[in-house]
Amino acid sequence: MTHTFNSDGPQILPDLATVSLERDGHVLLIGLNRAAKRNSFDRTMLADLSRAYALLESDESLRAGVLFAHGDHFTAGLDLVDVAPAIAAGESALPDDGRDPWRLAGTWTTPLVAAAHGWCMTLGIELLLAADIRIAAAGTRFTQLEVRRGIYPFGGATIRLPREAGWGNAMRWLLTGDEFDAGEAHRIGLVQEVADDPAAALARARDIAHTIAERAAPLGVRATLESAHLARTQGEAAAIERLRPVITALFASQDASEGVQSFIERRDAKFSGR
């Protein structure tokens, strides 16, 4: 299926060494591309993914993103030989023009769908947890093995996995570093769907991203994510306080008018993001 769109000046895709970028309509495909090293993250790759996420959040022509990996594995985790000295020295691997790919800082309003296959180790699990919707190929192998390396997960797993999977399920894997499969990942809520193979997992992630990008109103999607994140970070009361002011603004938008008109005319809406 081919997806096209007309955009008012989308940003130029940067040329990154270890992450591929491709526009597919209103969707940005972000591919981990250090396959010869099982997509393990060195400092260059961390910076590249950070810049990719910055593009996803800053380009208003993009309505959703898909994170996937080239090669046989999603990621083998951190390249500790390259990264560990910088971390031990307290240095940040993220550039000033990038965004935190674990989405632990700042406001995030563009939906991200992730597709994993092969090995999904350590920070790979945390990248999934930072995404909004996650798909895994059957045969994907997961492990959060930091405790077996003398460290601990510092990309959000200790915060997000207990919330997504429940305390006991999270601690079972965080505290042992044991390996688990796609079926277990689905059972505990780490992934929402399991596809037959890597190609099917990526195809499913793209389908979901395009459903968001082409059938949902961009302003409504952003408001939904903002509200959900606000409830998580600042509590339900803060999110409740924002419900009526935001819906008032949305009802005054062109997209809301189009949504009502499409309902009256019994047709698909064509949203502009205004």
PDB file of N, CA and C in Angstrom, residues 85-119:
ATOM      1  N   PRO A  85      32.702   4.328  29.667  1.00  0.00           N
ATOM      2  CA  PRO A  85      33.564   5.374  30.236  1.00  0.00           C
ATOM      3  C   PRO A  85      32.890   6.740  30.284  1.00  0.00           C
ATOM      4  N   ALA A  86      32.107   7.054  29.255  1.00  0.00           N
ATOM      5  CA  ALA A  86      31.421   8.347  29.244  1.00  0.00           C
ATOM      6  C   ALA A  86      30.351   8.406  30.328  1.00  0.00           C
ATOM      7  N   ILE A  87      29.610   7.304  30.492  1.00  0.00           N
ATOM      8  CA  ILE A  87      28.574   7.277  31.526  1.00  0.00           C
ATOM      9  C   ILE A  87      29.202   7.390  32.907  1.00  0.00           C
ATOM     10  N   ALA A  88      30.300   6.646  33.128  1.00  0.00           N
ATOM     11  CA  ALA A  88      30.975   6.682  34.427  1.00  0.00           C
ATOM     12  C   ALA A  88      31.512   8.077  34.745  1.00  0.00           C
ATOM     13  N   ALA A  89      31.823   8.833  33.690  1.00  0.00           N
ATOM     14  CA  ALA A  89      32.322  10.197  33.887  1.00  0.00           C
ATOM     15  C   ALA A  89      31.197  11.214  34.006  1.00  0.00           C
ATOM     16  N   GLY A  90      29.960  10.731  33.920  1.00  0.00           N
ATOM     17  CA  GLY A  90      28.819  11.627  34.048  1.00  0.00           C
ATOM     18  C   GLY A  90      28.507  12.412  32.797  1.00  0.00           C
ATOM     19  N   GLU A  91      29.043  11.978  31.662  1.00  0.00           N
ATOM     20  CA  GLU A  91      28.819  12.694  30.409  1.00  0.00           C
ATOM     21  C   GLU A  91      27.522  12.235  29.755  1.00  0.00           C
ATOM     22  N   SER A  92      26.870  13.133  29.032  1.00  0.00           N
ATOM     23  CA  SER A  92      25.662  12.799  28.292  1.00  0.00           C
ATOM     24  C   SER A  92      26.023  12.443  26.859  1.00  0.00           C
ATOM     25  N   ALA A  93      25.400  11.377  26.347  1.00  0.00           N
ATOM     26  CA  ALA A  93      25.638  10.979  24.957  1.00  0.00           C
ATOM     27  C   ALA A  93      24.660  11.651  24.005  1.00  0.00           C
ATOM     28  N   LEU A  94      23.758  12.454  24.536  1.00  0.00           N
ATOM     29  CA  LEU A  94      22.722  13.074  23.708  1.00  0.00           C
ATOM     30  C   LEU A  94      23.150  14.471  23.274  1.00  0.00           C
ATOM     31  N   PRO A  95      23.068  14.777  21.988  1.00  0.00           N
ATOM     32  CA  PRO A  95      23.484  16.086  21.481  1.00  0.00           C
ATOM     33  C   PRO A  95      22.481  17.175  21.848  1.00  0.00           C
ATOM     34  N   ASP A  96      22.921  18.405  21.768  1.00  0.00           N
ATOM     35  CA  ASP A  96      22.057  19.530  22.116  1.00  0.00           C
ATOM     36  C   ASP A  96      20.864  19.659  21.171  1.00  0.00           C
ATOM     37  N   ASP A  97      21.029  19.195  19.912  1.00  0.00           N
ATOM     38  CA  ASP A  97      19.943  19.308  18.941  1.00  0.00           C
ATOM     39  C   ASP A  97      19.087  18.035  18.885  1.00  0.00           C
ATOM     40  N   GLY A  98      19.226  17.166  19.871  1.00  0.00           N
ATOM     41  CA  GLY A  98      18.463  15.928  19.897  1.00  0.00           C
ATOM     42  C   GLY A  98      17.434  15.910  21.012  1.00  0.00           C
ATOM     43  N   ARG A  99      16.716  14.790  21.108  1.00  0.00           N
ATOM     44  CA  ARG A  99      15.766  14.541  22.191  1.00  0.00           C
ATOM     45  C   ARG A  99      16.082  13.187  22.816  1.00  0.00           C
ATOM     46  N   ASP A 100      15.726  13.041  24.077  1.00  0.00           N
ATOM     47  CA  ASP A 100      15.969  11.803  24.803  1.00  0.00           C
ATOM     48  C   ASP A 100      15.172  10.662  24.171  1.00  0.00           C
ATOM     49  N   PRO A 101      15.832   9.654  23.558  1.00  0.00           N
ATOM     50  CA  PRO A 101      15.077   8.579  22.898  1.00  0.00           C
ATOM     51  C   PRO A 101      14.320   7.678  23.869  1.00  0.00           C
ATOM     52  N   TRP A 102      14.593   7.804  25.171  1.00  0.00           N
ATOM     53  CA  TRP A 102      13.786   7.064  26.158  1.00  0.00           C
ATOM     54  C   TRP A 102      12.619   7.905  26.649  1.00  0.00           C
ATOM     55  N   ARG A 103      12.498   9.103  26.083  1.00  0.00           N
ATOM     56  CA  ARG A 103      11.345   9.972  26.311  1.00  0.00           C
ATOM     57  C   ARG A 103      11.089  10.202  27.799  1.00  0.00           C
ATOM     58  N   LEU A 104      12.156  10.397  28.534  1.00  0.00           N
ATOM     59  CA  LEU A 104      12.041  10.645  29.967  1.00  0.00           C
ATOM     60  C   LEU A 104      12.017  12.135  30.300  1.00  0.00           C
ATOM     61  N   ALA A 105      12.314  12.972  29.313  1.00  0.00           N
ATOM     62  CA  ALA A 105      12.366  14.413  29.551  1.00  0.00           C
ATOM     63  C   ALA A 105      11.554  15.146  28.502  1.00  0.00           C
ATOM     64  N   GLY A 106      10.886  16.192  28.922  1.00  0.00           N
ATOM     65  CA  GLY A 106      10.161  17.032  27.992  1.00  0.00           C
ATOM     66  C   GLY A 106       8.766  16.502  27.676  1.00  0.00           C
ATOM     67  N   THR A 107       8.085  17.227  26.788  1.00  0.00           N
ATOM     68  CA  THR A 107       6.733  16.881  26.368  1.00  0.00           C
ATOM     69  C   THR A 107       6.781  16.116  25.057  1.00  0.00           C
ATOM     70  N   TRP A 108       6.017  15.025  24.970  1.00  0.00           N
ATOM     71  CA  TRP A 108       5.994  14.182  23.776  1.00  0.00           C
ATOM     72  C   TRP A 108       4.570  14.103  23.254  1.00  0.00           C
ATOM     73  N   THR A 109       4.379  14.488  21.989  1.00  0.00           N
ATOM     74  CA  THR A 109       3.025  14.581  21.450  1.00  0.00           C
ATOM     75  C   THR A 109       2.831  13.822  20.147  1.00  0.00           C
ATOM     76  N   THR A 110       3.894  13.230  19.591  1.00  0.00           N
ATOM     77  CA  THR A 110       3.767  12.471  18.350  1.00  0.00           C
ATOM     78  C   THR A 110       3.804  10.982  18.661  1.00  0.00           C
ATOM     79  N   PRO A 111       2.765  10.229  18.298  1.00  0.00           N
ATOM     80  CA  PRO A 111       2.714   8.801  18.621  1.00  0.00           C
ATOM     81  C   PRO A 111       3.854   8.028  17.981  1.00  0.00           C
ATOM     82  N   LEU A 112       4.353   7.037  18.715  1.00  0.00           N
ATOM     83  CA  LEU A 112       5.430   6.190  18.224  1.00  0.00           C
ATOM     84  C   LEU A 112       5.029   4.728  18.383  1.00  0.00           C
ATOM     85  N   VAL A 113       5.138   3.978  17.297  1.00  0.00           N
ATOM     86  CA  VAL A 113       4.865   2.543  17.298  1.00  0.00           C
ATOM     87  C   VAL A 113       6.201   1.833  17.090  1.00  0.00           C
ATOM     88  N   ALA A 114       6.496   0.824  17.896  1.00  0.00           N
ATOM     89  CA  ALA A 114       7.777   0.116  17.811  1.00  0.00           C
ATOM     90  C   ALA A 114       7.553  -1.338  17.428  1.00  0.00           C
ATOM     91  N   ALA A 115       8.478  -1.864  16.618  1.00  0.00           N
ATOM     92  CA  ALA A 115       8.433  -3.267  16.201  1.00  0.00           C
ATOM     93  C   ALA A 115       9.775  -3.909  16.522  1.00  0.00           C
ATOM     94  N   ALA A 116       9.762  -4.972  17.329  1.00  0.00           N
ATOM     95  CA  ALA A 116      10.995  -5.638  17.753  1.00  0.00           C
ATOM     96  C   ALA A 116      11.079  -7.042  17.177  1.00  0.00           C
ATOM     97  N   HIS A 117      12.324  -7.504  16.969  1.00  0.00           N
ATOM     98  CA  HIS A 117      12.555  -8.875  16.530  1.00  0.00           C
ATOM     99  C   HIS A 117      13.950  -9.295  16.982  1.00  0.00           C
ATOM    100  N   GLY A 118      14.243 -10.590  16.885  1.00  0.00           N
ATOM    101  CA  GLY A 118      15.571 -11.070  17.265  1.00  0.00           C
ATOM    102  C   GLY A 118      15.855 -10.808  18.731  1.00  0.00           C
ATOM    103  N   TRP A 119      17.040 -10.306  19.028  1.00  0.00           N
ATOM    104  CA  TRP A 119      17.373  -9.933  20.395  1.00  0.00           C
ATOM    105  C   TRP A 119      16.816  -8.537  20.691  1.00  0.00           C
TER     106      TRP A 119
END
